[in-house]
Short mmCIF file of C-alpha atoms and ligand atoms in Angstrom, two decimals:
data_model
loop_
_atom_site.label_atom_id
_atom_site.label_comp_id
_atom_site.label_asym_id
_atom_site.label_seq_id
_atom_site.Cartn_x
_atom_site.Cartn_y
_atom_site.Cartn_z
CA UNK A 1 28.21 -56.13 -133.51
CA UNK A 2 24.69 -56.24 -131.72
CA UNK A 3 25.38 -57.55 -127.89
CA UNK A 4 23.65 -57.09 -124.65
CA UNK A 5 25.31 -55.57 -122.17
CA UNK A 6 24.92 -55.38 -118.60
CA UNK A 7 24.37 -51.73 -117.48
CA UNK A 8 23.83 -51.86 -113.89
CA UNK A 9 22.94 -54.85 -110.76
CA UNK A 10 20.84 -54.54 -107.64
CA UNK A 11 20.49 -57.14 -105.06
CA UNK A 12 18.59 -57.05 -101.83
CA UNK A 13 18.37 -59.66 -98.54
CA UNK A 14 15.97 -59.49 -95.52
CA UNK A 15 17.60 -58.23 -92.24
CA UNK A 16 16.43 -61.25 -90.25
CA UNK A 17 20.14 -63.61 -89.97
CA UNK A 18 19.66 -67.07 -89.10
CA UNK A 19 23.15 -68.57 -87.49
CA UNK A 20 24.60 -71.97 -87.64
CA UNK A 21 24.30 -71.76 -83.92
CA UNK A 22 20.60 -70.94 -84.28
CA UNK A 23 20.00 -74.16 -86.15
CA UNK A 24 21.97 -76.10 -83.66
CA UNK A 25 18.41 -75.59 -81.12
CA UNK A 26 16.34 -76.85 -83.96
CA UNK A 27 17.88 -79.82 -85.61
CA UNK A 28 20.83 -82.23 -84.27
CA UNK A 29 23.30 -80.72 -86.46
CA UNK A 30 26.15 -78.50 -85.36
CA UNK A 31 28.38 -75.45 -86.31
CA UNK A 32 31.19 -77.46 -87.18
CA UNK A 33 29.24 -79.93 -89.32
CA UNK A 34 27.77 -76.97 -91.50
CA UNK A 35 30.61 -74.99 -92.00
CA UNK A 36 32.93 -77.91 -92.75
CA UNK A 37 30.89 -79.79 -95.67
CA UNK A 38 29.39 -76.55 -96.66
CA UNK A 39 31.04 -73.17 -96.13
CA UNK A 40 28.09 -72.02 -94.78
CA UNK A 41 27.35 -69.41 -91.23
CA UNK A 42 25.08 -67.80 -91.73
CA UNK A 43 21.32 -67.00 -94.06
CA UNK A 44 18.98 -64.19 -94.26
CA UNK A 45 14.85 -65.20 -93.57
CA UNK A 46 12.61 -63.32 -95.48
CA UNK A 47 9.40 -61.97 -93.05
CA UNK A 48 6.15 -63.51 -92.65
CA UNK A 49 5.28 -60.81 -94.56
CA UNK A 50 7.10 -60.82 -97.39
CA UNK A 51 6.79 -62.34 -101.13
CA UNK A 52 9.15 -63.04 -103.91
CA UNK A 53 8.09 -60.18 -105.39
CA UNK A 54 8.60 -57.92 -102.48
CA UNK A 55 12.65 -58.96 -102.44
CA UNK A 56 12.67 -58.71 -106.49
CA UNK A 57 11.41 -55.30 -106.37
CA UNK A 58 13.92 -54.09 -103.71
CA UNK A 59 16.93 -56.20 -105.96
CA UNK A 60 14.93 -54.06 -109.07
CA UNK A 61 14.94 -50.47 -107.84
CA UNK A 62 18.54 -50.90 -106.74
CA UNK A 63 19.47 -52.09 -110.31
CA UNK A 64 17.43 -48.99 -111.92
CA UNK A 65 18.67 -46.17 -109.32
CA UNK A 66 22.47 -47.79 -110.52
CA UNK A 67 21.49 -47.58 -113.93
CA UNK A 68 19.31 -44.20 -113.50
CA UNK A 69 16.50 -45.12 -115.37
CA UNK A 70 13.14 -45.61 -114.34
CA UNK A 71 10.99 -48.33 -114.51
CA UNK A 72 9.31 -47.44 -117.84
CA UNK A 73 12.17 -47.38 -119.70
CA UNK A 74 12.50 -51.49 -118.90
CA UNK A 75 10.58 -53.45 -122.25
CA UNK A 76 10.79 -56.61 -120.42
CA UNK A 77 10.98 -58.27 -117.23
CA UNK A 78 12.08 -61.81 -116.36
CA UNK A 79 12.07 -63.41 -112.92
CA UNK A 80 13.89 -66.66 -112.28
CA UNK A 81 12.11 -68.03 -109.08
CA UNK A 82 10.80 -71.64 -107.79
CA UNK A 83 9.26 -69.75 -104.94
CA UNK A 84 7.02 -67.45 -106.72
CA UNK A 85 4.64 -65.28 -105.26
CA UNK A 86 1.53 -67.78 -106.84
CA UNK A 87 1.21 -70.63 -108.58
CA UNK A 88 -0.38 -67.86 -110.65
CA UNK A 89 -0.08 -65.03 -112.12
CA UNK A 90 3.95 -65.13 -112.53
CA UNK A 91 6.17 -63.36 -110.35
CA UNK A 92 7.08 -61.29 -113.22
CA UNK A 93 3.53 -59.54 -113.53
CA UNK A 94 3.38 -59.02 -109.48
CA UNK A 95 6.70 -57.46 -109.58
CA UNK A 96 5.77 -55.34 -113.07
CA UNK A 97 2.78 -54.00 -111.05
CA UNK A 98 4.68 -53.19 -107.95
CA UNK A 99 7.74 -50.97 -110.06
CA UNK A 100 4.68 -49.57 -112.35
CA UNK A 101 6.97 -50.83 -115.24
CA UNK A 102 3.99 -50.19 -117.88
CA UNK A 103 5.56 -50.22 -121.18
CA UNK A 104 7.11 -53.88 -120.05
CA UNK A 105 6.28 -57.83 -121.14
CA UNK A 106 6.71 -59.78 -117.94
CA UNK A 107 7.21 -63.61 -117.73
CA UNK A 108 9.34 -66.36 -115.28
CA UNK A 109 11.30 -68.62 -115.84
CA UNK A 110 11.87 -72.08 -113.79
CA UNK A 111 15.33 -73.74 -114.00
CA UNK A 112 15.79 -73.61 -110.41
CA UNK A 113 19.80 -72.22 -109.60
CA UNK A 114 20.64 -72.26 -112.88
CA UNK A 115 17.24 -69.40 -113.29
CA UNK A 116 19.45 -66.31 -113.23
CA UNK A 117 21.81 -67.45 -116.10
CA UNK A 118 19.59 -68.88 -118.27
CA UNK A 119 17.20 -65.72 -117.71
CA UNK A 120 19.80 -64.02 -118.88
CA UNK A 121 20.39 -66.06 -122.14
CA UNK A 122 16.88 -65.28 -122.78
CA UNK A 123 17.19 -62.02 -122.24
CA UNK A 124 20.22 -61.72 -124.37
CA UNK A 125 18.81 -63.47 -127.47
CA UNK A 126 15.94 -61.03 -127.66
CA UNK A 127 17.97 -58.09 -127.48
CA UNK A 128 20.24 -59.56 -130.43
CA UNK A 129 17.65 -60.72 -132.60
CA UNK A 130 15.74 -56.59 -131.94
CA UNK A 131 13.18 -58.03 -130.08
CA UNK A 132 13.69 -55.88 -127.06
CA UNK A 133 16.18 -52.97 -126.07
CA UNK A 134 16.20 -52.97 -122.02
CA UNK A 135 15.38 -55.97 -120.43
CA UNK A 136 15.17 -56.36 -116.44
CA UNK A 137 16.85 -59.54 -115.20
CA UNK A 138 15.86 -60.49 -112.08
CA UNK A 139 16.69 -64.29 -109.49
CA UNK A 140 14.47 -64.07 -106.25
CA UNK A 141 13.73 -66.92 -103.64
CA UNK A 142 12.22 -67.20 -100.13
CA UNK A 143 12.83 -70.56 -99.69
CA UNK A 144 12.61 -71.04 -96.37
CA UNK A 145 8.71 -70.91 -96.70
CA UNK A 146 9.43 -74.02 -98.84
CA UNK A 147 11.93 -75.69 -96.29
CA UNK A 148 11.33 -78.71 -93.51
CA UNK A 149 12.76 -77.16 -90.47
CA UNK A 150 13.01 -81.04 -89.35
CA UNK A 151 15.06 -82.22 -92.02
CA UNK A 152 18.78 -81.53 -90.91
CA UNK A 153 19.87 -82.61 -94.68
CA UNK A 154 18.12 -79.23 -95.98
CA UNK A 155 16.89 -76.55 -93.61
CA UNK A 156 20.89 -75.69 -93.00
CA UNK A 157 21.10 -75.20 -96.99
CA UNK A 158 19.05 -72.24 -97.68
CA UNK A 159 18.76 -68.89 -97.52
CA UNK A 160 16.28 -66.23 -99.13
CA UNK A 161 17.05 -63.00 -101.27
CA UNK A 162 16.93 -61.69 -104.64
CA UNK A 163 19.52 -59.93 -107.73
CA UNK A 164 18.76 -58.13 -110.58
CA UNK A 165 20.54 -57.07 -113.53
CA UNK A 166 19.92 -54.86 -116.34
CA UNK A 167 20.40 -55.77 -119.53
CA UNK A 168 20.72 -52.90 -122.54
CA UNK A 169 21.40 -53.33 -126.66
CA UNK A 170 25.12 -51.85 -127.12
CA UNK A 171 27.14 -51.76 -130.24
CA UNK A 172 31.07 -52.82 -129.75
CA UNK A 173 32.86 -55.99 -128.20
CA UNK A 174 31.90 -55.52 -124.63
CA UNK A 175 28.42 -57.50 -123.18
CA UNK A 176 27.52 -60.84 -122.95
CA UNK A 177 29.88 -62.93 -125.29
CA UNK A 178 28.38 -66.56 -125.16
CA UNK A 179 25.62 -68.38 -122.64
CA UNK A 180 25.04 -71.74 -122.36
CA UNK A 181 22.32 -73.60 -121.17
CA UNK A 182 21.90 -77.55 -120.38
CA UNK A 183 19.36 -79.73 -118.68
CA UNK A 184 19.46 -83.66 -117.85
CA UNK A 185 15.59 -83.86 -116.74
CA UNK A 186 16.51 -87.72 -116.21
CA UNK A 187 17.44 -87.18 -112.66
CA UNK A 188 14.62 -84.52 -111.54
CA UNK A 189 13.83 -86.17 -108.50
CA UNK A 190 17.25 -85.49 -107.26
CA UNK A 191 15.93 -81.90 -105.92
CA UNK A 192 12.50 -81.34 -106.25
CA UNK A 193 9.65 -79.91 -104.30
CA UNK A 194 6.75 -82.95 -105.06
CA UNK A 195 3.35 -81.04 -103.51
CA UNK A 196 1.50 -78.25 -105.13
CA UNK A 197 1.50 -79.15 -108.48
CA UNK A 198 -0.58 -81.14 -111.07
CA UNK A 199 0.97 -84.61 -109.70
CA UNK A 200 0.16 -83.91 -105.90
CA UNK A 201 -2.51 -80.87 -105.83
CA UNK A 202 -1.94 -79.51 -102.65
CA UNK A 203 -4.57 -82.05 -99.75
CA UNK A 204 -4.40 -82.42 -96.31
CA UNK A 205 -2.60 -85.73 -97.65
CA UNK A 206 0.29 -83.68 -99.32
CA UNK A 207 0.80 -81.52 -96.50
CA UNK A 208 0.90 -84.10 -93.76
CA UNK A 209 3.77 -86.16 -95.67
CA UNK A 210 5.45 -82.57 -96.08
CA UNK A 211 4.88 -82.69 -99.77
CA UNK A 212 5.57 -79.25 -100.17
CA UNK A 213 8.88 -78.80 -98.95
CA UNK A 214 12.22 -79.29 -100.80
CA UNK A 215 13.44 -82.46 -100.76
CA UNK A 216 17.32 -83.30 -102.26
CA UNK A 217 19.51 -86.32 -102.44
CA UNK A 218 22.00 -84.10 -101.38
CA UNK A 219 25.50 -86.19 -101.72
CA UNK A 220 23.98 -87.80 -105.11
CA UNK A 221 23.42 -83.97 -106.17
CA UNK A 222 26.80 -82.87 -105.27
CA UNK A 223 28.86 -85.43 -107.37
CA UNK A 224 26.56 -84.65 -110.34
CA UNK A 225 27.50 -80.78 -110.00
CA UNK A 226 30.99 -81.17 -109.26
CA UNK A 227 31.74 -83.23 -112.81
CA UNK A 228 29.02 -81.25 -114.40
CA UNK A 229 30.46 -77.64 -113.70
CA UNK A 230 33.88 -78.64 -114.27
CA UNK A 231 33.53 -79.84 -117.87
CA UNK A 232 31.24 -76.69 -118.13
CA UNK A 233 33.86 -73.93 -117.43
CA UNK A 234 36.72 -75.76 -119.09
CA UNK A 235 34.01 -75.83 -122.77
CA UNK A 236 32.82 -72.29 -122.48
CA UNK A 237 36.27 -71.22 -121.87
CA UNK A 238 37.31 -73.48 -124.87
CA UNK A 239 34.95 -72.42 -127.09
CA UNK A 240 35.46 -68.90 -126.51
CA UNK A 241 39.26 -69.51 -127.07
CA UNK A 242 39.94 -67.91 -123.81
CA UNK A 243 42.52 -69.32 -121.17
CA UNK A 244 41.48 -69.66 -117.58
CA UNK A 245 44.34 -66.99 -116.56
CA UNK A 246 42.62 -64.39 -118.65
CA UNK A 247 39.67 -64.67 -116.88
CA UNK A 248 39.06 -61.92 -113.98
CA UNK A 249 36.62 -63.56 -111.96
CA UNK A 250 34.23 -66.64 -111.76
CA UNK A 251 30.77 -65.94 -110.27
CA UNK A 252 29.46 -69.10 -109.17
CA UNK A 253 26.32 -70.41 -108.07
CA UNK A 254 26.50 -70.64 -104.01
CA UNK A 255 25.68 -74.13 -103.08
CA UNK A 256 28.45 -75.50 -101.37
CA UNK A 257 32.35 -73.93 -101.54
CA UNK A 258 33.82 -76.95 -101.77
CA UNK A 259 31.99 -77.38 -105.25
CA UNK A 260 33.32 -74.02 -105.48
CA UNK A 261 36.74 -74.80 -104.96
CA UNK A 262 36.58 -78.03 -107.01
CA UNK A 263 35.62 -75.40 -110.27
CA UNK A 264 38.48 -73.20 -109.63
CA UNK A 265 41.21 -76.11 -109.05
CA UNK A 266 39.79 -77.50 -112.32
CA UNK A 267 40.50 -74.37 -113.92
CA UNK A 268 43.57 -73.64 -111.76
CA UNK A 269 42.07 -70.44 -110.66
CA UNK A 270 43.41 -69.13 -107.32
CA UNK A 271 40.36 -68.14 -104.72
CA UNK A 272 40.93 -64.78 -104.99
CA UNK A 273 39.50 -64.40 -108.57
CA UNK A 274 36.34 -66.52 -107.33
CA UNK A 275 33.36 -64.49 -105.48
CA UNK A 276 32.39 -66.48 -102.52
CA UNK A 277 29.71 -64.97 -100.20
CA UNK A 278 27.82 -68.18 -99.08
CA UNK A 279 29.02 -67.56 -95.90
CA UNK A 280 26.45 -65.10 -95.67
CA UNK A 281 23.69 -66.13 -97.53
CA UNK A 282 23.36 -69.76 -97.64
CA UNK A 283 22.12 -71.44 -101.12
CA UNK A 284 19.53 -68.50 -102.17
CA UNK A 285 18.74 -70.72 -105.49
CA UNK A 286 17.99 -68.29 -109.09
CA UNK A 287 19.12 -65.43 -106.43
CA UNK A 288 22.71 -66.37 -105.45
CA UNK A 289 24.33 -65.31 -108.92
CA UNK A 290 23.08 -61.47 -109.30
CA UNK A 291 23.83 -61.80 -105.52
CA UNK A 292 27.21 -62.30 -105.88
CA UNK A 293 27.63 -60.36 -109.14
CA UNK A 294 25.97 -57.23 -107.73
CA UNK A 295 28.39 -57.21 -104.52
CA UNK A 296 31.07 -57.94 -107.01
CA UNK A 297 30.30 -54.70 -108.99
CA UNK A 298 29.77 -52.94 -105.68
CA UNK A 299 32.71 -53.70 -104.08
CA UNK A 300 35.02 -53.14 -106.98
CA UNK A 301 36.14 -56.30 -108.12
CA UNK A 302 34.91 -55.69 -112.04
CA UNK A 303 36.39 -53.26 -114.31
CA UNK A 304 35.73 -52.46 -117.87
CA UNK A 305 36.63 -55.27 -120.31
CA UNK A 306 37.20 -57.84 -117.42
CA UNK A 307 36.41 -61.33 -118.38
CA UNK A 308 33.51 -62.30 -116.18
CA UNK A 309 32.41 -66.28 -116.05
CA UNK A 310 28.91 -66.49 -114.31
CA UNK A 311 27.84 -70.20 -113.93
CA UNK A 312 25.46 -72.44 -111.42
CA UNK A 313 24.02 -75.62 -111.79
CA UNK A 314 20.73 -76.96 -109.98
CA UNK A 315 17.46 -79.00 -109.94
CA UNK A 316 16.02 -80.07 -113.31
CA UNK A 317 18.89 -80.91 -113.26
CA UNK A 318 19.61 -77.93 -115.27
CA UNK A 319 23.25 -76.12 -115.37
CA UNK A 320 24.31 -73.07 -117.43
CA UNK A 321 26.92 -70.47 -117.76
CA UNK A 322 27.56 -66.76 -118.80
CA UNK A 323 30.94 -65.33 -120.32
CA UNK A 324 30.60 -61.26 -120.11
CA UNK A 325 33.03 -59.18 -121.43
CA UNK A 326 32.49 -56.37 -118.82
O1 UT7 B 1 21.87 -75.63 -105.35
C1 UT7 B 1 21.55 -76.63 -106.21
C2 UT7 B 1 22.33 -77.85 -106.13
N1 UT7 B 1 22.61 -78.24 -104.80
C3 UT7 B 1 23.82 -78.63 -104.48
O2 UT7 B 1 24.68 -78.55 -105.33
C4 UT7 B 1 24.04 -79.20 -103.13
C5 UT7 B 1 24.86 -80.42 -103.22
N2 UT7 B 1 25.05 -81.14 -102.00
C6 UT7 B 1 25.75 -80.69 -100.92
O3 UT7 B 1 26.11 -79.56 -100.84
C7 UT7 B 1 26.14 -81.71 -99.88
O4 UT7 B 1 25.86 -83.02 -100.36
C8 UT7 B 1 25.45 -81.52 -98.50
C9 UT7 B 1 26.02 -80.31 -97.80
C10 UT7 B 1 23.96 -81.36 -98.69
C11 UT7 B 1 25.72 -82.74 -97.61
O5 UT7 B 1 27.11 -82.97 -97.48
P1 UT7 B 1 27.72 -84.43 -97.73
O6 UT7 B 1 29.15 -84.32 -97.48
O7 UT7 B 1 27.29 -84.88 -99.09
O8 UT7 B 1 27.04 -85.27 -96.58
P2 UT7 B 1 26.14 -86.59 -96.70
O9 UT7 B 1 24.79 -86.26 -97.23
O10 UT7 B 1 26.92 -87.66 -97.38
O11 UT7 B 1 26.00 -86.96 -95.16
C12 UT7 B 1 27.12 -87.34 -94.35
C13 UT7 B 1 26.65 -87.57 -92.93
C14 UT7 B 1 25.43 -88.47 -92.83
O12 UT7 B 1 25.59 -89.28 -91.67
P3 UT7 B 1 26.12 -90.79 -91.76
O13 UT7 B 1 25.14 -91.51 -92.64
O14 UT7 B 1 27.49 -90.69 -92.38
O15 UT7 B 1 26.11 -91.23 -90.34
C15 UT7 B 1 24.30 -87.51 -92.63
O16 UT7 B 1 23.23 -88.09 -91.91
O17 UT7 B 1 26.27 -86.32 -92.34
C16 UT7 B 1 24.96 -86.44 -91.78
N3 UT7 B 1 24.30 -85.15 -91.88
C17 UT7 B 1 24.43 -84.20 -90.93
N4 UT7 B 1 25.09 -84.14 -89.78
C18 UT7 B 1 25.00 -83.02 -89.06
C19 UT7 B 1 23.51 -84.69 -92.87
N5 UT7 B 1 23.11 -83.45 -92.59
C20 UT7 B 1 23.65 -83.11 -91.41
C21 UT7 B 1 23.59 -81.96 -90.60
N6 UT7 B 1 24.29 -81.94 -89.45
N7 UT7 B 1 22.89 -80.85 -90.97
#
């Protein structure tokens, strides 16, 4: 049977850490406050200097030194970003250019977190249907360029980095069993950034009621992701006729851990088989899965034929998840 299989990850984060205690001299917010409702220490700030595509190219060249290929072996390259380089071209093209992947298609995809996992359904349906034999995977944000450093509800969220995975055509029962994909565009103003696009070209208007910044309804968001994830593991799981105990680990998206831990107790997965590294990170959107799966892979905690759940939700609303046979 024709699958894609994962063949190698790469991830990469600027050096620069930002600290709960660093935020506490910029907004009224404190330690406790951030670590308590959100699990979160610490997040990594991209340089002036840097683009998307800079931190998808570092994530990229990990992935293909793992994999040791080179870049023109890759057929096509897909970048899950809402920070992107440009309005246009796509993030995909920059970062093509930058590996010298010639013989590859390049396109993005928007679906905010959820990016990475429904990149990788994508990615996955063109190499079962022949379409394409190596395909680069790839979730990179800065959004920190994007975020109000006045808005205490939002600037303690995020965090900026970038995963890749690479994706190969394999014959046999290990790869990428099932994805699944949904999106409730009903309640897109939940988490949205309003300035920049077609409804508010960017002005001196947009930018002095901070139209291009992130904005979320952040406790309406949570409840939605909480009973949205949970019925999502338990039907991919179902479908797949899998119990939870036969699953190794769950990759989720890193939001918030105690959305985290709400999709494990619903599952009745102990913490250990979870990958949790928000701690370190922060919410680094499309980039927070191949994150986590790359330092999963790096540290050990996959072996062959493990049962593997990837899944994230996030604005759209969009949520999705991944069940890899490793
Ligand atoms: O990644 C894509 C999807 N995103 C998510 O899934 C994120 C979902 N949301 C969350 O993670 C949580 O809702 C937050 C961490 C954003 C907020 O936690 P919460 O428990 O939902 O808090 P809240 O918004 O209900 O606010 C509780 C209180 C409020 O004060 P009052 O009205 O009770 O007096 C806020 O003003 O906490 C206050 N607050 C803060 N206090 C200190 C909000 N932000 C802060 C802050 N520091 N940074």
């Amino acid at each position: 049977m024709l699958r894609s299989k994962i063949i190698a990850t790469g991830s990469y984060t600027p050096e620069r850490i930002l600290a709960n205690s660093d935020l506490e001299k910029i907004v009224d917010t404190s330690d406790e406050w951030i670590t308590e409702r959100t699990g979160i220490r610490e997040r990594r700030i991209a340089r002036k200097s840097e683009a998307t595509s800079d931190l998808a190219y570092e994530a990229s060249k990990n992935a293909l030194k793992q994999a040791g290929l080179k870049a023109k072996d890759i057929d096509l390259i897909i970048v899950a970003t809402v920070t992107g380089d440009m309005p246009v071209p796509s993030t995909a093209c920059i970062l093509q250019d930058k590996l010298d992947a010639k013989m590859a298609a390049a396109f993005d995809i928007n679906a905010a977190c959820s990016g990475f996992i429904y990149a990788l359904s994508v990615a996955d349906a063109y190499i079962k249907n022949g379409m394409h034999k190596r395909i680069l995977v790839v979730g990179a944000e800065i959004l920190t360029k994007f975020t109000d450093w006045e808005d205490r509800t939002t600037c303690i969220l995020f965090g900026d980095g970038a995963g890749a995975a690479i994706l190969e055509a394999t014959d046999g029962e290990r790869g990428i069993i099932s994805t699944k994909i949904h999106s409730d565009g009903s309640m897109w103003n939940l988490l949205h950034t309003p300035g920049g696009g077609s409804k508010h070209p960017t002005s001196k208007e947009t930018i002095n009621k901070k139209l291009h910044f992130i904005k979320m309804k952040g406790n309406e968001t949570f409840k939605v992701a909480v009973r949205t994830l949970e019925s999502l593991v338990v039907e991919t799981l179902r479908e797949n006729k899998l119990k939870p105990s036969q699953l190794s680990l769950l990759i989720p998206h890193q939001a918030n851990l105690r959305i985290i831990q709400a999709t494990a107790n619903r599952l009745g997965l102990p913490m250990d088989k979870v990958v949790v590294n928000l701690e370190r990170y922060g919410n680094t959107s499309a980039a927070s899965v191949p994150i986590a799966l790359d330092e999963a892979v790096r540290t050990g905690r996959i072996k062959e034929d493990d049962y593997i759940l990837l899944e994230a939700f996030g604005g759209g609303l969009t949520w999705a998840s991944a069940l890899i046979k490793w």
